[in-house]
PDB file of C-alpha atoms in Angstrom:
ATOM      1  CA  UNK A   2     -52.078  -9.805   8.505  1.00 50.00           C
ATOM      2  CA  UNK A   3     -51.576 -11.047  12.128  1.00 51.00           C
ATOM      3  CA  UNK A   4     -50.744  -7.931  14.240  1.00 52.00           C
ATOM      4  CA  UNK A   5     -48.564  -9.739  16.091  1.00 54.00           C
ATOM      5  CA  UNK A   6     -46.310  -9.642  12.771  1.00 49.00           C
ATOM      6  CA  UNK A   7     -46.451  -5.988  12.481  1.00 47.00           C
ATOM      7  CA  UNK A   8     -44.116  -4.741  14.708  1.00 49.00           C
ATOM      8  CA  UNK A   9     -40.874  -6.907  13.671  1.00 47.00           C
ATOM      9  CA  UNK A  10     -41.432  -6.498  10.016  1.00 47.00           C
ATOM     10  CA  UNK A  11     -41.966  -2.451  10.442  1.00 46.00           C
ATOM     11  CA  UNK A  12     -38.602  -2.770  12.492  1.00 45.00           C
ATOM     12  CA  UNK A  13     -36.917  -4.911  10.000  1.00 41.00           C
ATOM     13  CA  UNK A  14     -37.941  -2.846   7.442  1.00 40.00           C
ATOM     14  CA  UNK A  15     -37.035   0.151   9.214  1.00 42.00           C
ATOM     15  CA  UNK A  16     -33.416  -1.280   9.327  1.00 40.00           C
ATOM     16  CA  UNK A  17     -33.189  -2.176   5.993  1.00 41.00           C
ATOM     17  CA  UNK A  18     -33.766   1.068   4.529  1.00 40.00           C
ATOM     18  CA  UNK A  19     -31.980   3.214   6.913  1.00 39.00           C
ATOM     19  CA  UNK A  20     -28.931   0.656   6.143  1.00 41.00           C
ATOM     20  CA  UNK A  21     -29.154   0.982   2.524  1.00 43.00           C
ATOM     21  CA  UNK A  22     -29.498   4.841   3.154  1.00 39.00           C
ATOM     22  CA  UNK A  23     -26.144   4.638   4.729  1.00 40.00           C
ATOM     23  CA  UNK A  24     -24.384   2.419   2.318  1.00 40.00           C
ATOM     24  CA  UNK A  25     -26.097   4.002  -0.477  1.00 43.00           C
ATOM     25  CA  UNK A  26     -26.900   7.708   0.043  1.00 47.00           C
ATOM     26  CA  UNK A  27     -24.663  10.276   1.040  1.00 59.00           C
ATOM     27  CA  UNK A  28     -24.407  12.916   4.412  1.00 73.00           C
ATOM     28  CA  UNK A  29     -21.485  15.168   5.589  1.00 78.00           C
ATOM     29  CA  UNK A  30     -18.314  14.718   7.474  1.00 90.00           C
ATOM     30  CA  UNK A  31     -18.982  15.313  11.431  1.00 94.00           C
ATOM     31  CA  UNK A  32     -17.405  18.434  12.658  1.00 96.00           C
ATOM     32  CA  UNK A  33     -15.672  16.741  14.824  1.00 96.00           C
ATOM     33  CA  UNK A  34     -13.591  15.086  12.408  1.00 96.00           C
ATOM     34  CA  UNK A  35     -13.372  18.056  10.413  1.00 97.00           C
ATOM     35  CA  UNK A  36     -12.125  20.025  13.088  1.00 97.00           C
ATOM     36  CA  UNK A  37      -9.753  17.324  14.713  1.00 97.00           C
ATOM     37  CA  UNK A  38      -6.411  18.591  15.030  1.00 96.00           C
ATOM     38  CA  UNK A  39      -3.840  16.971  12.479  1.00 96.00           C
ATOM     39  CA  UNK A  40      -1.249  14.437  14.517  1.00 93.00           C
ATOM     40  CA  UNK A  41       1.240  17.207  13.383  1.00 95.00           C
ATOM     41  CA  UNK A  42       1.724  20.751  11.640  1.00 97.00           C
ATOM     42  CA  UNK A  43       0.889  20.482   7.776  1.00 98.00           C
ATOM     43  CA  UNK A  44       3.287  21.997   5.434  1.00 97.00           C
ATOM     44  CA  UNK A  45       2.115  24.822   3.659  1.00 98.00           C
ATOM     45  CA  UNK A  46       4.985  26.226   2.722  1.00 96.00           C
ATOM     46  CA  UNK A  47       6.434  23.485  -0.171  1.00 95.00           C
ATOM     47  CA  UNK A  48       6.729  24.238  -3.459  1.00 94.00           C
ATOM     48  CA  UNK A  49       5.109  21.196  -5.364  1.00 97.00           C
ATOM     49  CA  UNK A  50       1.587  20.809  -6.091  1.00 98.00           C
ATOM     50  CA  UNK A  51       1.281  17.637  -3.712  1.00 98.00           C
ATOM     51  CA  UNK A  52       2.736  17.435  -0.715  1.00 98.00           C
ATOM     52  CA  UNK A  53       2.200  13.856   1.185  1.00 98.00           C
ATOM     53  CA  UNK A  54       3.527  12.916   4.686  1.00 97.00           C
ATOM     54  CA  UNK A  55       3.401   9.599   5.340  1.00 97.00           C
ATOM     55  CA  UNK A  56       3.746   8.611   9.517  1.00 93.00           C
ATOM     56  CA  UNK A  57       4.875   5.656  11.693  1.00 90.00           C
ATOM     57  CA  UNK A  58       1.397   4.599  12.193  1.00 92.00           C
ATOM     58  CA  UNK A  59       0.452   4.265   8.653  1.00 93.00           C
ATOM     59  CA  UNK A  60      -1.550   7.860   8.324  1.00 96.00           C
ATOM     60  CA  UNK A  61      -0.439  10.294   5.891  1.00 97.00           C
ATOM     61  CA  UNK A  62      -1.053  14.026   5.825  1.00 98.00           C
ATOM     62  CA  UNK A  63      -1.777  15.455   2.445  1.00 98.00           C
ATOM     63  CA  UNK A  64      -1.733  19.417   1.227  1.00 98.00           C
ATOM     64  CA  UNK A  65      -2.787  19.706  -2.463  1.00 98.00           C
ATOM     65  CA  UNK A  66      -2.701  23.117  -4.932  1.00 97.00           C
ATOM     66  CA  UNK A  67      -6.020  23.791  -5.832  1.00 95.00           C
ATOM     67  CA  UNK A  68      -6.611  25.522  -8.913  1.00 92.00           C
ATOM     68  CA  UNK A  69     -10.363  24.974  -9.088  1.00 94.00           C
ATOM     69  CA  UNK A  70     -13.340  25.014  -7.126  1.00 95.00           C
ATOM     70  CA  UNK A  71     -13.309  21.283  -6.108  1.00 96.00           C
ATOM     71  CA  UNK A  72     -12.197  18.011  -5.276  1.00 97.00           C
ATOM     72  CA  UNK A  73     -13.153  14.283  -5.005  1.00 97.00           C
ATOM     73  CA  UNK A  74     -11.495  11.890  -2.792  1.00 97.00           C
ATOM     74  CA  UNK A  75     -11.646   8.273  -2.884  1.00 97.00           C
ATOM     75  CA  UNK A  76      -9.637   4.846  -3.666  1.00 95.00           C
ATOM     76  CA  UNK A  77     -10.176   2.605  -6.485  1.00 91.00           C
ATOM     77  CA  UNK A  78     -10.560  -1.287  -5.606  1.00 87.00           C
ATOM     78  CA  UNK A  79      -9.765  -3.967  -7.139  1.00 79.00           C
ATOM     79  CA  UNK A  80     -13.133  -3.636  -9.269  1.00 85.00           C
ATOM     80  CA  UNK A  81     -12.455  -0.646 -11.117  1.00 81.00           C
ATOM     81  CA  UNK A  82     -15.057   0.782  -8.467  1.00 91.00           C
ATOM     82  CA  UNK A  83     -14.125   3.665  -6.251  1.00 95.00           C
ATOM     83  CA  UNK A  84     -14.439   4.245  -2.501  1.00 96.00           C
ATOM     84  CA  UNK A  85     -14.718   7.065  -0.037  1.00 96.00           C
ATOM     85  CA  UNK A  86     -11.744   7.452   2.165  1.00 96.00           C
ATOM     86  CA  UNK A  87     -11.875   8.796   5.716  1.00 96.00           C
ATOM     87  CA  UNK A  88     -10.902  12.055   6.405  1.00 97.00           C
ATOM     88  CA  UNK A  89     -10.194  14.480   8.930  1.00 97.00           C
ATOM     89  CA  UNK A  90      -8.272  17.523  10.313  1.00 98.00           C
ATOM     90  CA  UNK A  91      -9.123  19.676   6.947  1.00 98.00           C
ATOM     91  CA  UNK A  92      -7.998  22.448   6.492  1.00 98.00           C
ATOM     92  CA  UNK A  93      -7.844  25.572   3.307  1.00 98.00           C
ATOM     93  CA  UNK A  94      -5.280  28.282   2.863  1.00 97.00           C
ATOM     94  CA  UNK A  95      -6.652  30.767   0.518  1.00 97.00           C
ATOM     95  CA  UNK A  96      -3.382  32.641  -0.812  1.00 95.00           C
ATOM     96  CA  UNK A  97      -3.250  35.394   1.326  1.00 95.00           C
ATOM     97  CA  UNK A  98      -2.160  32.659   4.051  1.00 95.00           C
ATOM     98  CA  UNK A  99      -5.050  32.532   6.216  1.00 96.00           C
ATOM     99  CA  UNK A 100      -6.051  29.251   7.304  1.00 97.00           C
ATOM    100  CA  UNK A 101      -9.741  27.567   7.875  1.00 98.00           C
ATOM    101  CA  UNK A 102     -11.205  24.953   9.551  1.00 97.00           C
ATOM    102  CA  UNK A 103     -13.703  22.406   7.512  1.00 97.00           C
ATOM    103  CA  UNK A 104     -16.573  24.047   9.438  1.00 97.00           C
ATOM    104  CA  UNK A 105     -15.332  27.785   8.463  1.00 97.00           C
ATOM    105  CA  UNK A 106     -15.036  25.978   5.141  1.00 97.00           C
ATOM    106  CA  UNK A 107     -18.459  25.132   5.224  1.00 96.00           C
ATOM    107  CA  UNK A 108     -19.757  28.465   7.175  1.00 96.00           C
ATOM    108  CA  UNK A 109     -18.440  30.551   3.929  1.00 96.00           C
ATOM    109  CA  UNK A 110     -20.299  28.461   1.538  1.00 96.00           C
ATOM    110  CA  UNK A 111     -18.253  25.694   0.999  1.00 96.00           C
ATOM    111  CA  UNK A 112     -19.134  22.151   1.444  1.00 96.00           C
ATOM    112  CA  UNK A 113     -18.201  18.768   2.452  1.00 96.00           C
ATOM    113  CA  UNK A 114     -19.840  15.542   1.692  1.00 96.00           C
ATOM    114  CA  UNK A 115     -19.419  12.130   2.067  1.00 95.00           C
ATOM    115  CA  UNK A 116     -21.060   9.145  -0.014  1.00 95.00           C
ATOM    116  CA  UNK A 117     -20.486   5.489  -0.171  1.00 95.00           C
ATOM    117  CA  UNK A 118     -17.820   6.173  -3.326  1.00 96.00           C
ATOM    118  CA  UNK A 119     -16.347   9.499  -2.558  1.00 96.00           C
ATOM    119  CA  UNK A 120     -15.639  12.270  -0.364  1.00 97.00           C
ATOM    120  CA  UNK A 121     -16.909  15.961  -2.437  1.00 97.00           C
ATOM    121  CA  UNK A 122     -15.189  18.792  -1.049  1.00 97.00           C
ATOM    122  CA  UNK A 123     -15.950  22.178  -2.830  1.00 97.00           C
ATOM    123  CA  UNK A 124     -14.552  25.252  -1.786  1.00 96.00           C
ATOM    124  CA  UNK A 125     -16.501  28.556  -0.612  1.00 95.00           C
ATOM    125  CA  UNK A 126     -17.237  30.779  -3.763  1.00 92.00           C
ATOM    126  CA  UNK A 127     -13.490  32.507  -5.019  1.00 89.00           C
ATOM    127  CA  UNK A 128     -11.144  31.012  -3.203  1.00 92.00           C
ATOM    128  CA  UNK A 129      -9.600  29.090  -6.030  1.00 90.00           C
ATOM    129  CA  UNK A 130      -5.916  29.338  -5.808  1.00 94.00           C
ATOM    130  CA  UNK A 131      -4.920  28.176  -2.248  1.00 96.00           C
ATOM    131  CA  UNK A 132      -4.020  24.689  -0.619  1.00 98.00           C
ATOM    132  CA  UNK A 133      -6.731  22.063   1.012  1.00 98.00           C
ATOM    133  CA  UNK A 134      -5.105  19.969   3.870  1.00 98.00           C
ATOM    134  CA  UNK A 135      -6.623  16.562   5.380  1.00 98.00           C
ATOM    135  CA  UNK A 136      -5.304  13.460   7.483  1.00 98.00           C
ATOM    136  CA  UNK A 137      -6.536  10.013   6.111  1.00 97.00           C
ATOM    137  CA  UNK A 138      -5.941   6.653   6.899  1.00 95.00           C
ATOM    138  CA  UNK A 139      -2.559   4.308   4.697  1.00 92.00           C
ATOM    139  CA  UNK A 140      -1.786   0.791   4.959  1.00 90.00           C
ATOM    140  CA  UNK A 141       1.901   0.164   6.721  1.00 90.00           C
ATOM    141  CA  UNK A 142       4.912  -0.103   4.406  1.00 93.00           C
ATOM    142  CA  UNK A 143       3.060   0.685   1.776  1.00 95.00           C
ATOM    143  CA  UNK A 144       1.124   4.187   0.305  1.00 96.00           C
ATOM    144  CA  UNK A 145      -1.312   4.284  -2.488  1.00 95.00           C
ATOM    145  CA  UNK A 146      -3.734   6.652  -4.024  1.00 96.00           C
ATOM    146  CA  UNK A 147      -4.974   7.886  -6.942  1.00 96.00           C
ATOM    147  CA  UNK A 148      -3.405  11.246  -8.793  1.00 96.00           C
ATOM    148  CA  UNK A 149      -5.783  14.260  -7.556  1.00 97.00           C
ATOM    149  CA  UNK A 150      -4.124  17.114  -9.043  1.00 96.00           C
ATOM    150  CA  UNK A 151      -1.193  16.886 -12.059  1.00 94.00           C
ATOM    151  CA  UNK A 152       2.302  18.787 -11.502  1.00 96.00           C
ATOM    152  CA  UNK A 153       4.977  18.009  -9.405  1.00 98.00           C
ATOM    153  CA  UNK A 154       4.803  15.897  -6.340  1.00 98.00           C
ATOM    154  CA  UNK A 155       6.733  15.046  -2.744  1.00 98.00           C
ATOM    155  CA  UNK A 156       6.038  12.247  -0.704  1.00 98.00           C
ATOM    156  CA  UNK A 157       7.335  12.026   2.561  1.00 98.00           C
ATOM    157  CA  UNK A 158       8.829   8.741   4.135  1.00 97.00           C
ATOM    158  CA  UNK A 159       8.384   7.904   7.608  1.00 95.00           C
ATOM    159  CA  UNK A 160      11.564   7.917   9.327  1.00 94.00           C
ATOM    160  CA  UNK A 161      14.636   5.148   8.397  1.00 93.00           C
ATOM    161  CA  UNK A 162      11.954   3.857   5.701  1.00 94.00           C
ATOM    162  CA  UNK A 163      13.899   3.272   2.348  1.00 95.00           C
ATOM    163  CA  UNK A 164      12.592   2.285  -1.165  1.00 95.00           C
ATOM    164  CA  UNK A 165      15.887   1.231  -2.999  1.00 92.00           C
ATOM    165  CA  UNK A 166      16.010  -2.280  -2.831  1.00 93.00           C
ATOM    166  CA  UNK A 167      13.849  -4.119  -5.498  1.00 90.00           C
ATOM    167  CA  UNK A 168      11.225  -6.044  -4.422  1.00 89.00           C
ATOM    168  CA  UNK A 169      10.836  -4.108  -1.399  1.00 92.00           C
ATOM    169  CA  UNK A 170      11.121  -1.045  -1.980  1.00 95.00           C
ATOM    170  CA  UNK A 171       8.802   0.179  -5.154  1.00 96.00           C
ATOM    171  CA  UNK A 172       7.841   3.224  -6.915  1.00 97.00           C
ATOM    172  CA  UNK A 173       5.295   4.184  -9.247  1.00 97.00           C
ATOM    173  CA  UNK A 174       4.935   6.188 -11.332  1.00 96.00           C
ATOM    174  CA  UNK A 175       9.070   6.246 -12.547  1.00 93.00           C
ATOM    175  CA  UNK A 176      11.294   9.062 -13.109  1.00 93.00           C
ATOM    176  CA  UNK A 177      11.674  10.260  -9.948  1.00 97.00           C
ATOM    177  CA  UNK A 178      14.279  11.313  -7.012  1.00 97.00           C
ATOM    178  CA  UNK A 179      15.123  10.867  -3.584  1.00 97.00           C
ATOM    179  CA  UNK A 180      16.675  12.818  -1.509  1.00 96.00           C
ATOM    180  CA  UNK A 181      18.041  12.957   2.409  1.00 96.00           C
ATOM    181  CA  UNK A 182      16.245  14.928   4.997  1.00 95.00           C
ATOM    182  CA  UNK A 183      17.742  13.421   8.281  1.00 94.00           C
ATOM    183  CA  UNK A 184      16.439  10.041   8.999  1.00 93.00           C
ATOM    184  CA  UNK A 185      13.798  10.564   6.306  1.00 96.00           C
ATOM    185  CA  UNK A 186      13.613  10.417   2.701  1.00 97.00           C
ATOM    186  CA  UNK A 187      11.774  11.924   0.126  1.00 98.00           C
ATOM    187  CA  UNK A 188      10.596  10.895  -2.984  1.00 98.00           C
ATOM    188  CA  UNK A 189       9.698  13.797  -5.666  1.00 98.00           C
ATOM    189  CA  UNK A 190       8.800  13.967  -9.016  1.00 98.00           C
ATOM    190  CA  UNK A 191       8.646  17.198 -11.439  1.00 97.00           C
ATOM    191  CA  UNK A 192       6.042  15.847 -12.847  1.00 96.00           C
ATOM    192  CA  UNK A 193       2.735  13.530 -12.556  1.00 96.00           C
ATOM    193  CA  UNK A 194       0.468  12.549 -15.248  1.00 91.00           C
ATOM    194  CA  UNK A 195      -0.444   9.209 -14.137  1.00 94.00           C
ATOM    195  CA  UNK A 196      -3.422   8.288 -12.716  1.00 94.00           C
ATOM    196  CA  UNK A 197      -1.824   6.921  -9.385  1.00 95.00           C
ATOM    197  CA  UNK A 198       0.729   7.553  -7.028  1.00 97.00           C
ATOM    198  CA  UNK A 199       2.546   4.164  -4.992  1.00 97.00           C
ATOM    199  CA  UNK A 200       4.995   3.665  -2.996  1.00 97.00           C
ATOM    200  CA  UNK A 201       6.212   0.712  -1.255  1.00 96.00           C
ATOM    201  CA  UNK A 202       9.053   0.914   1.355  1.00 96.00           C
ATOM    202  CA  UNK A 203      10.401  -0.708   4.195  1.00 95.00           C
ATOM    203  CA  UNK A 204      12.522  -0.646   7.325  1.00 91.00           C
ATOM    204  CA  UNK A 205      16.716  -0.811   7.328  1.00 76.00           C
ATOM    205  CA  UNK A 206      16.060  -3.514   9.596  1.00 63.00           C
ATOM    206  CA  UNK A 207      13.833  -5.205   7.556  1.00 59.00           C
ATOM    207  CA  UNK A 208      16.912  -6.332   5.049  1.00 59.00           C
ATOM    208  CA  UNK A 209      18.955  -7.732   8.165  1.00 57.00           C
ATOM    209  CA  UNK A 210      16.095  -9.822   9.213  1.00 53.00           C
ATOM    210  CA  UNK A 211      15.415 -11.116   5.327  1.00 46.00           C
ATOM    211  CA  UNK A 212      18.746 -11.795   4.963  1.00 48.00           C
ATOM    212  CA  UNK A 213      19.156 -13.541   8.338  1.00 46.00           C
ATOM    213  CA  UNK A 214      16.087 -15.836   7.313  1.00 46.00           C
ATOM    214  CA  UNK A 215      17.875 -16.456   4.336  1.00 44.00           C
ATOM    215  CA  UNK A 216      20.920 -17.554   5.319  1.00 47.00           C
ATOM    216  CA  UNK A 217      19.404 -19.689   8.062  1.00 45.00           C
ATOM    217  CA  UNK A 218      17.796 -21.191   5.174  1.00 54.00           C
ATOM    218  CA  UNK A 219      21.025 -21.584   3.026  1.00 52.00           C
ATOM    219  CA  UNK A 220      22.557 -23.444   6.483  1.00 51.00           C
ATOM    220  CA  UNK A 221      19.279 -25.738   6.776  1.00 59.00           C
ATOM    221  CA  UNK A 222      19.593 -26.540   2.855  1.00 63.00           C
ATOM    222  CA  UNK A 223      23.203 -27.045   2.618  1.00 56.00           C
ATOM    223  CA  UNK A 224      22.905 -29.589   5.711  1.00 57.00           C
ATOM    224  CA  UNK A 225      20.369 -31.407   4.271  1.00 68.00           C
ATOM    225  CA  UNK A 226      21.770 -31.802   0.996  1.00 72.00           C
ATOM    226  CA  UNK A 227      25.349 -33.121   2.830  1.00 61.00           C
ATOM    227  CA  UNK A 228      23.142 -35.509   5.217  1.00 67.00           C
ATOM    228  CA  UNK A 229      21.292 -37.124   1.439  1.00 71.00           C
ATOM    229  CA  UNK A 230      24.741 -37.493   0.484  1.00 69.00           C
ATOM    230  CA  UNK A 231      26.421 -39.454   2.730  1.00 70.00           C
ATOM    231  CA  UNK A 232      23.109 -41.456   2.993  1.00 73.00           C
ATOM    232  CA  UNK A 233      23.799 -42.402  -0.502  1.00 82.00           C
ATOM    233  CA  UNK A 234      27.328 -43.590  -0.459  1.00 70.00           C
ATOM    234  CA  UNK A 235      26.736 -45.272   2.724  1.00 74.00           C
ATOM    235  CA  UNK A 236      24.197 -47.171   0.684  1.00 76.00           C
ATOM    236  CA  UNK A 237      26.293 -47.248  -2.627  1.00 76.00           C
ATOM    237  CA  UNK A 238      29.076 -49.134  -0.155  1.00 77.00           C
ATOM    238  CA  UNK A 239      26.285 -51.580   1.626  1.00 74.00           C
ATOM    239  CA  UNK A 240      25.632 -52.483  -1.883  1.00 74.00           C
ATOM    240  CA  UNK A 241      29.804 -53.453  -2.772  1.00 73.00           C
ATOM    241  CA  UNK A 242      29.979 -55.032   0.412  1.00 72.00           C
ATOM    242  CA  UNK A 243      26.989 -57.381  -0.148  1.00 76.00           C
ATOM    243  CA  UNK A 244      28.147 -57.963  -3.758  1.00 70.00           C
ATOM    244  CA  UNK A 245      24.505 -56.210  -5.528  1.00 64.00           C
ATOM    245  CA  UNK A 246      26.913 -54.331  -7.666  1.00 60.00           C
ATOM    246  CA  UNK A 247      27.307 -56.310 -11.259  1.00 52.00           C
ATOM    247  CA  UNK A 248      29.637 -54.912 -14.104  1.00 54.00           C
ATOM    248  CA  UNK A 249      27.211 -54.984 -17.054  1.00 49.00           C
ATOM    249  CA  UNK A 250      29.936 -54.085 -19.627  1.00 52.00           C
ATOM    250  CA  UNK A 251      30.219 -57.292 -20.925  1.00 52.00           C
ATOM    251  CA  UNK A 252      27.018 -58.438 -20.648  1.00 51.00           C
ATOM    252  CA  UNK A 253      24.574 -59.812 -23.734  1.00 51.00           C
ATOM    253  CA  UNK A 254      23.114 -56.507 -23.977  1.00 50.00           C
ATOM    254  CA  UNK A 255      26.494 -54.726 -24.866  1.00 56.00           C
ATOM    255  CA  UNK A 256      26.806 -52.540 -27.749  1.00 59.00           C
ATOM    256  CA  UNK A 257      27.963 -54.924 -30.447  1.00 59.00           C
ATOM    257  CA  UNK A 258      26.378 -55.481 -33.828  1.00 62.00           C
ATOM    258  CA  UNK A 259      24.658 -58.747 -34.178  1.00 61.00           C
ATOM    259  CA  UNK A 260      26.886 -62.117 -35.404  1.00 62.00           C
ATOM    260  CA  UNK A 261      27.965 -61.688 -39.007  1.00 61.00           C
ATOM    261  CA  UNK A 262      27.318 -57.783 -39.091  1.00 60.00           C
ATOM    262  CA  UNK A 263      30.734 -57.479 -37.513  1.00 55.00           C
TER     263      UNK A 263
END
């Protein structure tokens, strides 16, 4: 082969693999991001297995119960396939209440790990029994993701979010309850055996403006439906004045039965 030729295709395939390496192959989670601090305190002390906080800038902050050695992170598309989500700001409580970083985590024989479908986090050898922490990315008015750990639940609203109105506001899975906590609400259920978790919520304000654009389009309908109208009887009275109207009641194609059947 030409030498001239060797360089690009070495460099092309030098991209190609280290690009399938990436997409296909798995590394760890930067300690950067693992030691980022969380946009705001996690909460430790709750009482349900998951505890989810979801923020204004569609983030959440999750704190799960572990009672094993490890966990796998990810999000299902539409595929039946699963993907890594991006994490940061981890954290573990071991029971006792003291509190590690994701590089302490991995310093004590833990791990982290990344791949194309899932984030692996396994936790350093005995310390089963405490809470892992981590920040990840949401979608706005709208939280979704799949049911780590079973038991009892809480997921935190962003502030003046609501779910009770049908279609925008909807929960999954049912049986659950919401209750006030200032301008937020929570959603909690005793108990999850589903495979998911969803919520979909929206604004106060979001109502007002629906039903503003809905009674803008009531005014826009009803007006249009008036203006046909009086289109048609202005018509309907061209039509008498011009004589077009004929009275076809007596005409040869009335209802009477032919000569002799009378």
């Amino acid at each position: 082969m030409n030498r001239r030729y060797l360089l690009p295709l070495a460099l092309v395939v030098l991209v190609f693999t280290s690009g399938c390496a990436g997409f296909f192959g798995s590394g760890s989670v930067s300690d950067d991001r693992l030691d980022e601090e969380p946009p705001a305190p996690y909460v430790w002390d709750n009482d349900v297995n998951a505890h989810i906080t979801l923020t204004e800038n569609a983030r959440f902050q999750a704190v799960y119960r572990l009672n094993r050695s490890s966990i796998e992170l990810f999000r299902r598309d539409g595929f039946g396939g699963r993907n890594a989500i991006p994490i940061s700001a981890v954290r573990y409580r071991y029971p006792n209440g003291t509190v590690i970083t994701g590089t302490e985590l991995r310093a004590r024989g833990g791990a982290v790990d990344r791949s194309r479908s899932r984030v692996s986090i396994t936790l350093p050898s005995g310390a089963e029994g405490g809470k892992l922490a981590f920040t990840s990315d949401s979608t706005p008015k709208r939280f979704s993701l799949p049911a780590f750990v079973n038991g009892s639940y809480a997921v935190v609203l962003p502030p003046n979010r609501r779910v009770d109105v049908f279609p925008f506001g909807k929960v999954n899975p049912g049986d659950y309850d919401v209750e006030a906590d200032g301008d937020r609400r929570i959603i909690r259920w005793a108990s999850v055996e589903t495979d998911s978790v969803s919520v979909q919520f929206y604004l106060q304000r979001d109502l007002y403006i629906f039903g503003g654009a809905a009674a803008v389009l009531a005014v826009v309908c009803a007006a249009g439906l008036f203006y046909y109208k009086r289109r048609i009887d202005e018509l309907r009275r061209q039509r008498e004045e011009l004589g077009l109207d004929v009275d076809t009641e007596d005409d040869e194609f009335r209802d009477d039965p032919p000569p002799g059947m009378g």
